[in-house]
Coordinates of C-alpha atoms in Angstrom, one line a residue:
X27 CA 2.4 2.5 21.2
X28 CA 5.6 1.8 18.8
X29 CA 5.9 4.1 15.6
X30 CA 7.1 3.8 12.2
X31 CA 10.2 5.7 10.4
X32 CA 10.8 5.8 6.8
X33 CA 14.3 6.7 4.8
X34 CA 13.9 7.1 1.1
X35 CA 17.0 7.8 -1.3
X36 CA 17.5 8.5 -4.9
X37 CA 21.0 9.0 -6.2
X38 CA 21.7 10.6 -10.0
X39 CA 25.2 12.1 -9.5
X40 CA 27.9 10.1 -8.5
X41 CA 31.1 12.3 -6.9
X42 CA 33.7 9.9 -8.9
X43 CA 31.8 8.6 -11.6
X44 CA 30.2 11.4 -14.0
X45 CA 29.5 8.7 -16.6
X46 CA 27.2 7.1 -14.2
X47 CA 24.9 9.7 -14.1
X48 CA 21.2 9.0 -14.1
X49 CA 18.2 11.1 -14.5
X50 CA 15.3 9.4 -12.5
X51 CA 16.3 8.2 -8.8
X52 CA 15.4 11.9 -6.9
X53 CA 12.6 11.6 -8.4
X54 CA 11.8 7.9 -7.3
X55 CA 12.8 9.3 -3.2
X56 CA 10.3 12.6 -3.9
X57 CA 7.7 10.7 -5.2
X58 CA 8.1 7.6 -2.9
X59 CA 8.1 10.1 0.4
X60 CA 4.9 12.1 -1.0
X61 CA 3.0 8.7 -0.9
X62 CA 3.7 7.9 2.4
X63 CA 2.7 11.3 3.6
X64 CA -0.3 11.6 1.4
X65 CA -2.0 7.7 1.3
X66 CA -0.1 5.7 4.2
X67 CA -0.1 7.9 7.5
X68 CA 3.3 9.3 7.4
X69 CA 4.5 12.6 9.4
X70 CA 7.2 14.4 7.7
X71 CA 8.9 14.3 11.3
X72 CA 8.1 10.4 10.5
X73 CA 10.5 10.3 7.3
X74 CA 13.5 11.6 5.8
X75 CA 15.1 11.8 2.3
X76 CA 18.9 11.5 1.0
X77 CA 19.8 12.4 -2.6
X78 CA 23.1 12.6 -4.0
X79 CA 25.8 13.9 -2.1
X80 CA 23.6 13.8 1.1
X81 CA 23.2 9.9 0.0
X82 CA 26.9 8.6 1.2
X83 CA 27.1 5.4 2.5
X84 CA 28.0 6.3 6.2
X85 CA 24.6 8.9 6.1
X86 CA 22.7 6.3 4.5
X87 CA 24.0 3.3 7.0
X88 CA 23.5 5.9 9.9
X89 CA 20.3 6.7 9.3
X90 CA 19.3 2.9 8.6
X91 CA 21.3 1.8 12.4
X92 CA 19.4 4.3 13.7
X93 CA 15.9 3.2 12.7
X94 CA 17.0 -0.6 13.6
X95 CA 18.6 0.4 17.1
X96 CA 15.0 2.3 17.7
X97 CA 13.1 -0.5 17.0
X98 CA 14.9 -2.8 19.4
X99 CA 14.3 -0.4 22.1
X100 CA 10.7 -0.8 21.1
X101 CA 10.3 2.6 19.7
X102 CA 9.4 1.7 16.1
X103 CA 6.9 -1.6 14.8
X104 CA 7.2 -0.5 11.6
X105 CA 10.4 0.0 8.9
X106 CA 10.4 1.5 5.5
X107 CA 13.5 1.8 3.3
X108 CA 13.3 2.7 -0.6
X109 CA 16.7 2.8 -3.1
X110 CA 16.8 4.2 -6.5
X111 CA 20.2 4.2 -7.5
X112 CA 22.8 1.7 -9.6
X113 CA 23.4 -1.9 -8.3
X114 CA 27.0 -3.8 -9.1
X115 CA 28.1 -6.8 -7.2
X116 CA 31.4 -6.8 -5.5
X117 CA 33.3 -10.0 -4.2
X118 CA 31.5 -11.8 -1.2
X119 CA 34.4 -11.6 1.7
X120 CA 31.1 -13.9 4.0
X121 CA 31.6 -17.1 2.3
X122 CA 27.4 -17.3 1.6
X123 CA 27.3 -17.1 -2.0
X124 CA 28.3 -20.1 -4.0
X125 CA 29.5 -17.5 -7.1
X126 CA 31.8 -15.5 -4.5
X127 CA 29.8 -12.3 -5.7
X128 CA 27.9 -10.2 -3.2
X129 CA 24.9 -7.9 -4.7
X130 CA 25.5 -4.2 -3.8
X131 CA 24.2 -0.8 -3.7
X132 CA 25.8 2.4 -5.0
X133 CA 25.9 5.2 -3.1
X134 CA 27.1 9.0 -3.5
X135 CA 30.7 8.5 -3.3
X136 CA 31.0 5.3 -4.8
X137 CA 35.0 4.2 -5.2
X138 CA 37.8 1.9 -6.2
X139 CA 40.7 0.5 -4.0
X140 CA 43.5 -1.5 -5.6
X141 CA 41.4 -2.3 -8.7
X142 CA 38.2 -3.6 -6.7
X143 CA 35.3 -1.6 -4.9
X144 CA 36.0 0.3 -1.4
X145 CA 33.9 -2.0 0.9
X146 CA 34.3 1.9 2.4
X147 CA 31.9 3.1 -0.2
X148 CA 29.4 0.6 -1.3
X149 CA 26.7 -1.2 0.3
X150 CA 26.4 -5.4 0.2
X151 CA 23.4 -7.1 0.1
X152 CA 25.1 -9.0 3.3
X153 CA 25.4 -5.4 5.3
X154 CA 22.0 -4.9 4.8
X155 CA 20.8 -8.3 5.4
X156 CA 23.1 -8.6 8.6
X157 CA 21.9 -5.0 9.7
X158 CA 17.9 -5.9 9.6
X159 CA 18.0 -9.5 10.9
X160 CA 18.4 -7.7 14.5
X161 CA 15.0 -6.3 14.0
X162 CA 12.7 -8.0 16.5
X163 CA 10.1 -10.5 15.0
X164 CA 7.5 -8.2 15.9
X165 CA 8.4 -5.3 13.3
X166 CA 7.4 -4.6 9.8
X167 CA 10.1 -4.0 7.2
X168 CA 9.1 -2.6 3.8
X169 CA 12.3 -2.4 1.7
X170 CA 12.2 -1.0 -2.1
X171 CA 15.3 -1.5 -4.0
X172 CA 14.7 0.3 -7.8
X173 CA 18.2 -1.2 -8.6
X174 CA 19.6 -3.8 -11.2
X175 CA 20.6 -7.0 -10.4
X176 CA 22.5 -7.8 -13.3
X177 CA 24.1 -6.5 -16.4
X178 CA 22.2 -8.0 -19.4
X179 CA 20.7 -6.2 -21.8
X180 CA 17.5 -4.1 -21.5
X181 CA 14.8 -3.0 -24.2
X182 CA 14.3 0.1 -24.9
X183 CA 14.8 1.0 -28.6
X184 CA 10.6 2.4 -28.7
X185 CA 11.7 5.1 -26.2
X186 CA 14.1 7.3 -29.1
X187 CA 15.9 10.1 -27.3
X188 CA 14.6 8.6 -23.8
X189 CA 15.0 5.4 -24.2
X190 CA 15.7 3.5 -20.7
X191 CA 19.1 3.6 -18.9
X192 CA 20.0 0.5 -17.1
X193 CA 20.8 0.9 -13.5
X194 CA 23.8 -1.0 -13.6
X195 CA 27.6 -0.5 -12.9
X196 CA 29.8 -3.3 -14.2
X197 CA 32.1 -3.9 -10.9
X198 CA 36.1 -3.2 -12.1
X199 CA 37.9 -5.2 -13.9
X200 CA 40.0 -6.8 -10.6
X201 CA 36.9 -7.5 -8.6
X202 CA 36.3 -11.0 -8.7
X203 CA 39.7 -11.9 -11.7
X204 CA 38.5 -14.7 -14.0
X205 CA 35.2 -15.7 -11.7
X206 CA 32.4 -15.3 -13.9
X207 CA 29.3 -13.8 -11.9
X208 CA 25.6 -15.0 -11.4
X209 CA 23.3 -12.4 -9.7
X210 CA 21.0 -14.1 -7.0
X211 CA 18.7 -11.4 -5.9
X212 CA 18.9 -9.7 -1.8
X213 CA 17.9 -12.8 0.0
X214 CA 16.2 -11.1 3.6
X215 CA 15.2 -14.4 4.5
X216 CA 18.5 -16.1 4.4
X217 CA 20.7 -16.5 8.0
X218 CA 23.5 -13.5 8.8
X219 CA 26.3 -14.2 7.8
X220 CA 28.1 -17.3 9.9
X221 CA 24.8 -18.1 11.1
X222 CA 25.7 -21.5 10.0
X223 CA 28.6 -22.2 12.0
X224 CA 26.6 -20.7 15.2
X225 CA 24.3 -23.8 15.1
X226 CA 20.6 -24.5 14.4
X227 CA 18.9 -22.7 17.5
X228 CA 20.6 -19.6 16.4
X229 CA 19.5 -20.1 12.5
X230 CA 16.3 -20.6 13.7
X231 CA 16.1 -17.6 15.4
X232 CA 17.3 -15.6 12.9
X233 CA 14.6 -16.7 10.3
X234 CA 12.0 -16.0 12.8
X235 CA 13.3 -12.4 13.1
X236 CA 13.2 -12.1 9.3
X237 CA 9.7 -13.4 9.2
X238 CA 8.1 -10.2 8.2
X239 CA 10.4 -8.6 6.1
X240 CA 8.7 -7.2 3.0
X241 CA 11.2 -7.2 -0.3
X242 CA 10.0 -5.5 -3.3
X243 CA 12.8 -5.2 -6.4
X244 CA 12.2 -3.6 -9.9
X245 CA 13.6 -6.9 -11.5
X246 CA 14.5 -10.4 -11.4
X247 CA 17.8 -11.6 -10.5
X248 CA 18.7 -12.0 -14.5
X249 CA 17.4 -9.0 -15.6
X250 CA 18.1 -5.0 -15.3
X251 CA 15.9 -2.2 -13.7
X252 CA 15.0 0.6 -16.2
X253 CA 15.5 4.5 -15.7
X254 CA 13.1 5.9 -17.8
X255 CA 11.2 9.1 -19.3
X256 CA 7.4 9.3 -18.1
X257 CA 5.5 12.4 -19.1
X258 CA 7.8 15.1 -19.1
X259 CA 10.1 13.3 -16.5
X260 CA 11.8 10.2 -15.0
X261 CA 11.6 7.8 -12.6
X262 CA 12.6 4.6 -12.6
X263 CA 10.1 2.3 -14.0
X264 CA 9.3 -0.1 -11.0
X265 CA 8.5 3.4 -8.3
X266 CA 6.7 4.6 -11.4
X267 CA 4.0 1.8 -11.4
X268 CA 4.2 0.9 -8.1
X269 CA 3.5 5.1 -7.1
X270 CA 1.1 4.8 -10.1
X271 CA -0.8 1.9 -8.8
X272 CA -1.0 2.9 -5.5
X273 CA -2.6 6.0 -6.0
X274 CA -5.6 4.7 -8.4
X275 CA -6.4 2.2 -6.0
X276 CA -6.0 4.6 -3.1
X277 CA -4.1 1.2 -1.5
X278 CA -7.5 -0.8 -1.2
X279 CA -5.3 -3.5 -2.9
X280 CA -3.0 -6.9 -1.2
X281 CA 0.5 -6.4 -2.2
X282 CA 0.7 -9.3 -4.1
X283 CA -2.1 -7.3 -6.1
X284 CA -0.6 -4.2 -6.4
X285 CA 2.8 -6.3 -8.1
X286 CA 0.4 -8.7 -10.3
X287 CA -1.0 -5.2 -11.7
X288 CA 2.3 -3.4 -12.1
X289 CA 3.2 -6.3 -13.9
X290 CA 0.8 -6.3 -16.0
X291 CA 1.1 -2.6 -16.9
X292 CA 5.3 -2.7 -17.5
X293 CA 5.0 -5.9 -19.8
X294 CA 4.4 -4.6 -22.9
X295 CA 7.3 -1.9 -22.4
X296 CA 10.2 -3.2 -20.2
X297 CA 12.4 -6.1 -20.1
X298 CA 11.8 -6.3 -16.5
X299 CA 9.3 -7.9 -13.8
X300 CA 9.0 -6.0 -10.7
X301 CA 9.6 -9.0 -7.7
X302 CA 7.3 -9.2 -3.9
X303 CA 9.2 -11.4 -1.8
X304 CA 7.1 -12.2 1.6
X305 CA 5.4 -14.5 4.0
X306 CA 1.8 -15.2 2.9
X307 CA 0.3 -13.5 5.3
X308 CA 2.1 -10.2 4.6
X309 CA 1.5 -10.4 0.5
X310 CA -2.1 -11.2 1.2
X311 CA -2.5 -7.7 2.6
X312 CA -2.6 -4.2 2.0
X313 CA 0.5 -2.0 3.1
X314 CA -0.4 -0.8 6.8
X315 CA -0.3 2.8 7.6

């Protein structure tokens, strides 16, 4: 019988950035690793957790290679990856975005080269999207990405002295020159990149392979993903609810009920709306364990 593996990270401290510093994303990992050991059926020798200087991209990227290369030996059914950190965008080198800007990840060690982002130390939507479209079409991927994907404005003022941090990083000032950027969200369900050149068959195949991949993101594309103060501590809002939620309804809820009730919870004190991206089939039911 094929297994599961989890890899949750939350990164506050940046090595080359101190000004980027935020409070809630170890936190977010903690929290998102205890509710996979207590509600959904996790073994610790199941999981594992990267936080801050453990989180650089090659350990993060390693442990994420490993988990796919598993599950095409037939090892694993089921994927689960959760992010807490800062998103950016850096400039898309695949040709798949019609802005030129990629969505990205930041990790530990986070860096500039020549003006622009390392494409050493960051993660692309693309890498990520590339990486898990070799899954096999028979395995589960659960991704959580408590990240911003953009850089306007967030609400917050209510909060005083902890009033929300957005968990964006403008990209440097020679990333893209005068292109002006438009944030389109991690797309799991498009083709890798080139897919389009390799012919239909191969598209096809690809999309098949993505078929049940799970997306849940603390925002929309247009808006920015809160870290925030909850009770004597933070977290970033969306792994807040979504923690929150899951435990009152001891998971006897469909995902696309656990989002509509998250939503419902964060409306009336964030400028954000957590987004389920899905088949049907897949948001229609409860997260397996």
């Amino acid at each position: 019988m094929a297994g599961k593996k989890a890899l949750f990270v939350g990164i506050n401290k940046f090595a080359n950035y101190s000004q980027f510093t935020l409070n809630g994303c170890v936190n977010d990992a903690k929290d998102m690793a205890a509710l996979y050991k207590d509600l959904l059926g996790f073994k610790t020798t199941e999981m594992s957790t990267l936080t801050d200087a453990q989180a650089t991209k090659a350990n993060i990227m390693a442990r994420l290679n490993a988990m796919v290369a598993d599950a095409k030996a037939g090892k694993l059914n089921y994927l689960v990856f959760s992010l807490s950190s800062h998103g950016t965008q850096m400039n898309d080198t695949s040709g798949d975005e019609p802005d030129g800007k990629d969505e990205a990840f930041v990790p530990h060690d986070i860096a500039e080269k020549n003006g622009a982002w390392d494409p050493a130390r960051i993660i692309s939507d693309d890498e990520l999207h590339d990486l898990f479209a070799q899954l096999p079409a028979n395995v589960l991927l659960e991704v959580y990405l408590d990240t911003c994907h953009s850089g306007t404005g967030l609400r917050g003022a209510e909060f005083g002295l902890h009033a929300p941090r957005a968990r964006y990083i403008a990209p440097p000032d020679h990333e893209f020159e005068q292109k002006t950027a438009r944030m389109r969200g991690f797309a799991l369900d498009r083709p890798p990149a080139g897919s389009a050149k390799k012919g239909a068959a191969e598209a096809s195949k690809a999309a098949v392979a993505g078929a049940h991949h799970v997306l849940w993101t603390g925002c929309k594309a247009n808006q920015t993903s809160a870290d925030a103060y909850f009770n004597g501590r933070y977290n970033g809002a969306f792994t807040y609810y979504f923690v929150k939620v899951m435990r009152d309804t001891q998971n006897k809820l469909s995902r696309k009920e656990v989002i509509a009730k998250m939503r419902a919870l964060m409306k009336s004190g964030f400028a954000q709306t957590p987004q389920l991206e899905g088949n049907a089939t897949n948001r229609g039911q409860a997260i397996v364990y």
